[in-house]
Amino acid sequence: MDTIQGMRAFAAVAAHSSFTEAAKQIGISTKLTSKYVGQLEDHLNAQLFNRTTRSVTLTDTGRSYYERCLPLLEQFDELESLVQQRQTELAGRIRITAPTGFGSAELIHLLKPFQTEHPKVSIELHLSDHHVSMVEEGFDLAIRFGVLKESNLVARKLTDMRIVCCVSPEYLTQHGTPKEPAALATHNCLLQTTGSFSDHWAFKAKGREYTVPVSGNFRANSPRAVAHMAADGLGIGRIPLYTAQSFLDTGKLQLLFEEQEALSLGLYAAYPQNRHLTARIRALIDHLAAQFRGV
């Protein structure tokens, strides 16, 4: 049997939890995909998948094999590219996971010049406000805010993003302008539930950080939802600057307490530590870092 071919079929099925989707990805029939995976299991004398009529899931052995299989395939692809003298022309797929708000606006604008320069690189972008397992779901790169909790990831910091308080002029006309953060207790605050301490907002004054308890009649797990509600005059929100920026540019929102802002979130490009980085992934990370430096 062709072990590399079997590994490719296996990795595709593992990434999609489906023989049908895997077959579409690698461009062969579902029957042939199943055959290749079966031959690989016979060769290894191990069951890699639990199969039912409704699902395909990795066994413990399959998961361990998958984690080690991916970097080997990537190194094989890069070796072939080197031999064929195509290393100067980046090609291949990059699967990226990113937060919904940032990914659907800012990230796609950052990706456009990269894909224009490297048209043979195919990018698959998965947007979610929940952290996904990069290894189990087959992602090459994760764009994430804040402290990374996974010890099996390597991260490169791209930039720091301010967390800002913002409000519409209409709201201030109706309810008055809070002069100090402590005055937020008497205002309707729009809460983003995905961050830490969503109902206690941090500020700083005279070198000291402190928190202010806040409450309101709207909560959302999306900063963009908070931005829209704030722009519509419902209340005061605290969100990442990148989410608020378009509303600030049009005057639909304005900033509060700029001199007392206490928080910023690091933005990182992360990848599994046991993953060999192909030239295309390294180039994309370098591109993103350069974009944030203004290069």
Coordinates of C-alpha atoms in Angstrom, one line a residue:
M1 CA 0.0 0.0 0.0
D2 CA 1.0 3.7 -0.4
T3 CA 1.4 4.8 3.2
I4 CA 1.4 8.5 2.4
Q5 CA -1.8 8.1 0.4
G6 CA -3.3 6.3 3.3
M7 CA -2.2 9.0 5.8
R8 CA -3.7 11.7 3.6
A9 CA -7.0 9.9 3.5
F10 CA -6.9 9.3 7.2
A11 CA -6.0 12.9 8.1
A12 CA -8.8 14.2 5.9
V13 CA -11.4 11.9 7.5
A14 CA -10.1 12.9 11.0
A15 CA -10.4 16.6 10.1
H16 CA -14.0 16.4 8.8
S17 CA -15.3 13.4 10.8
S18 CA -16.7 12.2 7.5
F19 CA -15.6 9.9 4.7
T20 CA -17.7 11.8 2.3
E21 CA -16.3 15.3 3.1
A22 CA -12.8 13.9 3.2
A23 CA -13.2 12.4 -0.3
K24 CA -14.4 15.8 -1.6
Q25 CA -11.3 17.5 -0.1
I26 CA -8.8 15.1 -1.5
G27 CA -10.6 14.7 -4.8
I28 CA -11.3 10.9 -4.8
S29 CA -14.4 8.8 -4.3
T30 CA -15.8 8.0 -0.9
K31 CA -15.3 4.3 -1.6
L32 CA -11.6 4.8 -2.4
T33 CA -11.1 7.0 0.7
S34 CA -12.6 4.2 2.9
K35 CA -10.3 1.7 1.2
Y36 CA -7.2 3.7 1.8
V37 CA -8.1 4.2 5.5
G38 CA -8.8 0.4 5.8
Q39 CA -5.5 -0.5 4.3
L40 CA -3.7 1.9 6.7
E41 CA -5.5 0.3 9.7
D42 CA -4.5 -3.1 8.4
H43 CA -0.9 -2.0 7.9
L44 CA -0.7 -0.6 11.5
N45 CA -2.8 -3.4 12.9
A46 CA -4.8 -0.8 14.8
Q47 CA -8.3 0.7 14.7
L48 CA -8.1 4.4 14.0
F49 CA -11.8 5.3 13.9
N50 CA -15.0 4.3 15.7
R51 CA -17.5 4.0 12.9
T52 CA -21.3 4.0 13.2
T53 CA -24.0 4.8 10.7
R54 CA -24.2 8.3 12.0
S55 CA -20.7 9.3 13.1
V56 CA -17.0 8.8 12.6
T57 CA -14.8 9.5 15.6
L58 CA -11.1 8.9 16.4
T59 CA -10.1 6.2 18.8
D60 CA -7.5 7.1 21.3
T61 CA -4.9 5.4 19.1
G62 CA -6.3 7.3 16.1
R63 CA -6.0 10.6 17.9
S64 CA -2.4 9.9 18.8
Y65 CA -1.6 8.9 15.3
Y66 CA -3.4 12.0 13.9
E67 CA -1.3 14.3 16.0
R68 CA 1.9 12.8 14.7
C69 CA 0.6 12.3 11.2
L70 CA -0.1 15.9 10.3
P71 CA 3.5 17.3 10.8
L72 CA 4.9 14.3 8.8
L73 CA 2.5 15.1 5.9
E74 CA 3.4 18.7 6.0
Q75 CA 7.2 18.0 5.9
F76 CA 6.7 15.5 3.1
D77 CA 4.8 18.2 1.1
E78 CA 7.5 20.8 1.7
L79 CA 10.2 18.3 0.7
E80 CA 8.4 17.6 -2.6
S81 CA 8.1 21.3 -3.2
L82 CA 11.8 21.8 -2.5
V83 CA 12.8 19.0 -4.9
Q84 CA 10.5 20.4 -7.6
Q85 CA 12.1 23.9 -7.1
R86 CA 8.7 25.5 -6.3
Q87 CA 9.7 26.8 -2.9
T88 CA 9.6 30.4 -4.0
E89 CA 6.0 30.0 -5.1
L90 CA 3.9 29.3 -2.0
A91 CA 1.0 26.9 -2.5
G92 CA -1.3 24.7 -0.5
R93 CA -4.1 25.1 2.0
I94 CA -4.1 26.9 5.4
R95 CA -7.0 26.3 7.8
I96 CA -7.5 29.2 10.2
T97 CA -9.8 29.6 13.2
A98 CA -10.6 33.1 14.5
P99 CA -13.1 35.1 16.6
T100 CA -16.3 35.9 14.7
G101 CA -16.2 39.7 15.0
F102 CA -12.5 40.1 14.3
G103 CA -12.4 37.4 11.6
S104 CA -15.3 38.7 9.6
A105 CA -14.0 42.2 9.3
E106 CA -10.4 43.0 10.2
L107 CA -8.8 39.6 9.5
I108 CA -10.3 39.2 6.0
H109 CA -8.9 42.6 5.1
L110 CA -5.4 41.5 6.3
L111 CA -5.7 38.3 4.4
K112 CA -6.6 39.9 1.0
P113 CA -3.1 41.2 0.2
F114 CA -1.5 37.9 1.2
Q115 CA -3.7 36.0 -1.1
T116 CA -3.2 38.5 -3.9
E117 CA 0.6 38.0 -3.6
H118 CA 0.2 34.2 -3.2
P119 CA -2.7 33.1 -5.4
K120 CA -1.9 29.4 -5.1
V121 CA -2.4 29.5 -1.3
S122 CA -5.9 28.4 -0.4
I123 CA -7.3 29.8 2.9
E124 CA -10.1 28.1 4.8
L125 CA -11.4 30.5 7.6
H126 CA -13.5 29.1 10.4
L127 CA -15.1 31.8 12.6
S128 CA -16.2 31.0 16.1
D129 CA -16.4 32.7 19.5
H130 CA -15.6 29.4 21.2
H131 CA -12.1 28.0 21.4
V132 CA -11.8 24.9 19.2
S133 CA -9.2 22.1 19.6
M134 CA -6.7 22.9 16.8
V135 CA -5.2 19.4 16.7
E136 CA -8.5 17.5 16.8
E137 CA -10.2 19.7 14.2
G138 CA -7.2 20.0 11.9
F139 CA -6.5 23.7 12.1
D140 CA -3.1 25.1 11.1
L141 CA -3.4 28.5 12.7
A142 CA -5.5 30.1 15.4
I143 CA -6.0 33.9 15.8
R144 CA -6.8 34.5 19.5
F145 CA -7.1 37.3 22.0
G146 CA -5.9 37.2 25.6
V147 CA -3.9 34.8 27.6
L148 CA -3.6 31.4 25.8
K149 CA -4.7 28.6 28.1
E150 CA -3.5 25.6 26.0
S151 CA 0.0 24.5 27.0
N152 CA 0.4 22.6 23.7
L153 CA 0.3 25.8 21.6
V154 CA 3.1 28.1 20.4
A155 CA 2.0 31.7 20.1
R156 CA 3.4 34.8 18.3
K157 CA 2.1 38.1 19.5
L158 CA 0.8 40.3 16.7
T159 CA -0.3 43.4 18.6
D160 CA -2.1 44.7 21.7
M161 CA -5.8 45.8 21.3
R162 CA -7.3 48.5 23.6
I163 CA -10.5 47.7 25.4
V164 CA -12.6 50.9 25.4
C165 CA -15.8 52.3 26.8
C166 CA -18.1 53.8 24.2
V167 CA -21.5 55.3 23.9
S168 CA -23.7 57.1 21.4
P169 CA -24.2 60.9 21.5
E170 CA -28.0 60.2 21.6
Y171 CA -27.6 58.2 24.8
L172 CA -25.6 61.0 26.4
T173 CA -28.2 63.6 25.4
Q174 CA -30.9 61.6 27.1
H175 CA -29.1 60.4 30.1
G176 CA -26.2 62.7 30.7
T177 CA -22.4 62.1 30.5
P178 CA -20.8 60.1 33.4
K179 CA -17.8 62.1 34.6
E180 CA -16.1 59.2 36.4
P181 CA -16.2 55.5 36.0
A182 CA -18.0 55.2 39.4
A183 CA -21.0 57.0 37.8
L184 CA -21.6 53.9 35.6
A185 CA -23.6 52.5 38.5
T186 CA -26.4 54.8 37.5
H187 CA -26.3 54.0 33.8
N188 CA -27.5 51.1 31.6
C189 CA -24.3 49.1 30.7
L190 CA -24.2 46.6 27.9
L191 CA -22.3 43.5 29.0
Q192 CA -20.1 41.3 26.8
T193 CA -20.3 37.9 28.4
T194 CA -17.2 36.2 26.8
G195 CA -14.7 38.3 28.7
S196 CA -13.6 37.9 32.3
F197 CA -15.4 40.0 34.9
S198 CA -18.1 41.1 32.5
D199 CA -20.1 42.8 35.3
H200 CA -17.0 44.4 36.9
W201 CA -15.2 46.9 34.6
A202 CA -11.5 47.7 35.3
F203 CA -10.1 51.2 35.2
K204 CA -7.0 52.9 36.5
A205 CA -6.3 56.2 38.1
K206 CA -3.0 57.6 39.6
G207 CA -1.3 54.3 38.8
R208 CA -3.8 52.2 40.6
E209 CA -6.3 49.8 39.1
Y210 CA -9.8 49.4 40.4
T211 CA -13.1 47.8 39.3
V212 CA -16.6 49.3 39.0
P213 CA -19.6 47.0 39.3
V214 CA -22.0 47.5 36.3
S215 CA -25.3 46.2 35.2
G216 CA -27.8 46.6 32.4
N217 CA -30.6 45.1 30.4
F218 CA -28.6 43.6 27.5
R219 CA -25.9 40.9 27.5
A220 CA -24.2 39.3 24.5
N221 CA -21.4 36.9 23.8
S222 CA -20.4 39.1 20.8
P223 CA -18.6 42.4 21.0
R224 CA -20.1 43.4 17.7
A225 CA -23.6 43.0 19.1
V226 CA -22.7 45.2 22.0
A227 CA -21.3 47.8 19.6
H228 CA -24.5 47.9 17.6
M229 CA -26.7 48.2 20.6
A230 CA -24.5 51.0 22.0
A231 CA -24.6 52.8 18.6
D232 CA -28.4 52.5 18.7
G233 CA -28.5 54.4 22.0
L234 CA -29.4 51.6 24.4
G235 CA -26.5 52.1 26.8
I236 CA -22.8 52.2 27.4
G237 CA -20.6 49.3 26.2
R238 CA -17.0 48.2 26.8
I239 CA -15.5 46.4 23.8
P240 CA -12.2 45.9 21.9
L241 CA -11.2 49.0 19.9
Y242 CA -11.3 47.1 16.6
T243 CA -15.0 46.4 17.1
A244 CA -15.8 50.0 17.9
Q245 CA -13.6 51.7 15.3
S246 CA -16.0 51.8 12.4
F247 CA -18.7 53.3 14.6
L248 CA -16.2 55.8 16.0
D249 CA -15.2 56.8 12.5
T250 CA -18.8 57.6 11.6
G251 CA -19.6 59.4 14.9
K252 CA -22.2 56.8 15.9
L253 CA -20.1 56.1 19.0
Q254 CA -17.7 58.1 21.1
L255 CA -15.2 57.1 23.7
L256 CA -15.5 57.6 27.5
F257 CA -12.7 57.5 30.1
E258 CA -9.8 57.3 27.6
E259 CA -7.3 58.4 30.2
Q260 CA -8.5 55.8 32.7
E261 CA -8.5 52.7 30.4
A262 CA -6.9 49.8 32.2
L263 CA -7.1 46.8 29.8
S264 CA -5.7 45.7 26.5
L265 CA -5.8 42.3 25.0
G266 CA -2.9 40.7 23.3
L267 CA -3.7 39.3 19.8
Y268 CA -1.8 36.2 18.9
A269 CA -1.2 33.8 16.0
A270 CA -1.0 30.3 17.6
Y271 CA -0.1 26.9 16.3
P272 CA 0.4 23.4 17.8
Q273 CA 3.9 23.1 19.3
N274 CA 4.5 19.7 17.7
R275 CA 3.5 21.0 14.2
H276 CA 6.2 21.6 11.6
L277 CA 5.4 25.0 10.1
T278 CA 5.3 25.0 6.4
A279 CA 6.7 27.9 4.4
R280 CA 3.2 29.2 3.6
I281 CA 2.1 29.2 7.3
R282 CA 5.3 31.0 8.3
A283 CA 4.9 33.5 5.5
L284 CA 1.3 34.2 6.6
I285 CA 2.3 34.8 10.3
D286 CA 5.0 37.1 9.1
H287 CA 2.6 38.9 6.9
L288 CA 0.1 39.5 9.8
A289 CA 2.8 40.7 12.1
A290 CA 4.0 43.1 9.5
Q291 CA 0.5 44.4 8.9
F292 CA 0.1 45.3 12.5
R293 CA 3.5 47.0 12.6
G294 CA 2.3 49.1 9.7
V295 CA 5.0 47.7 7.3

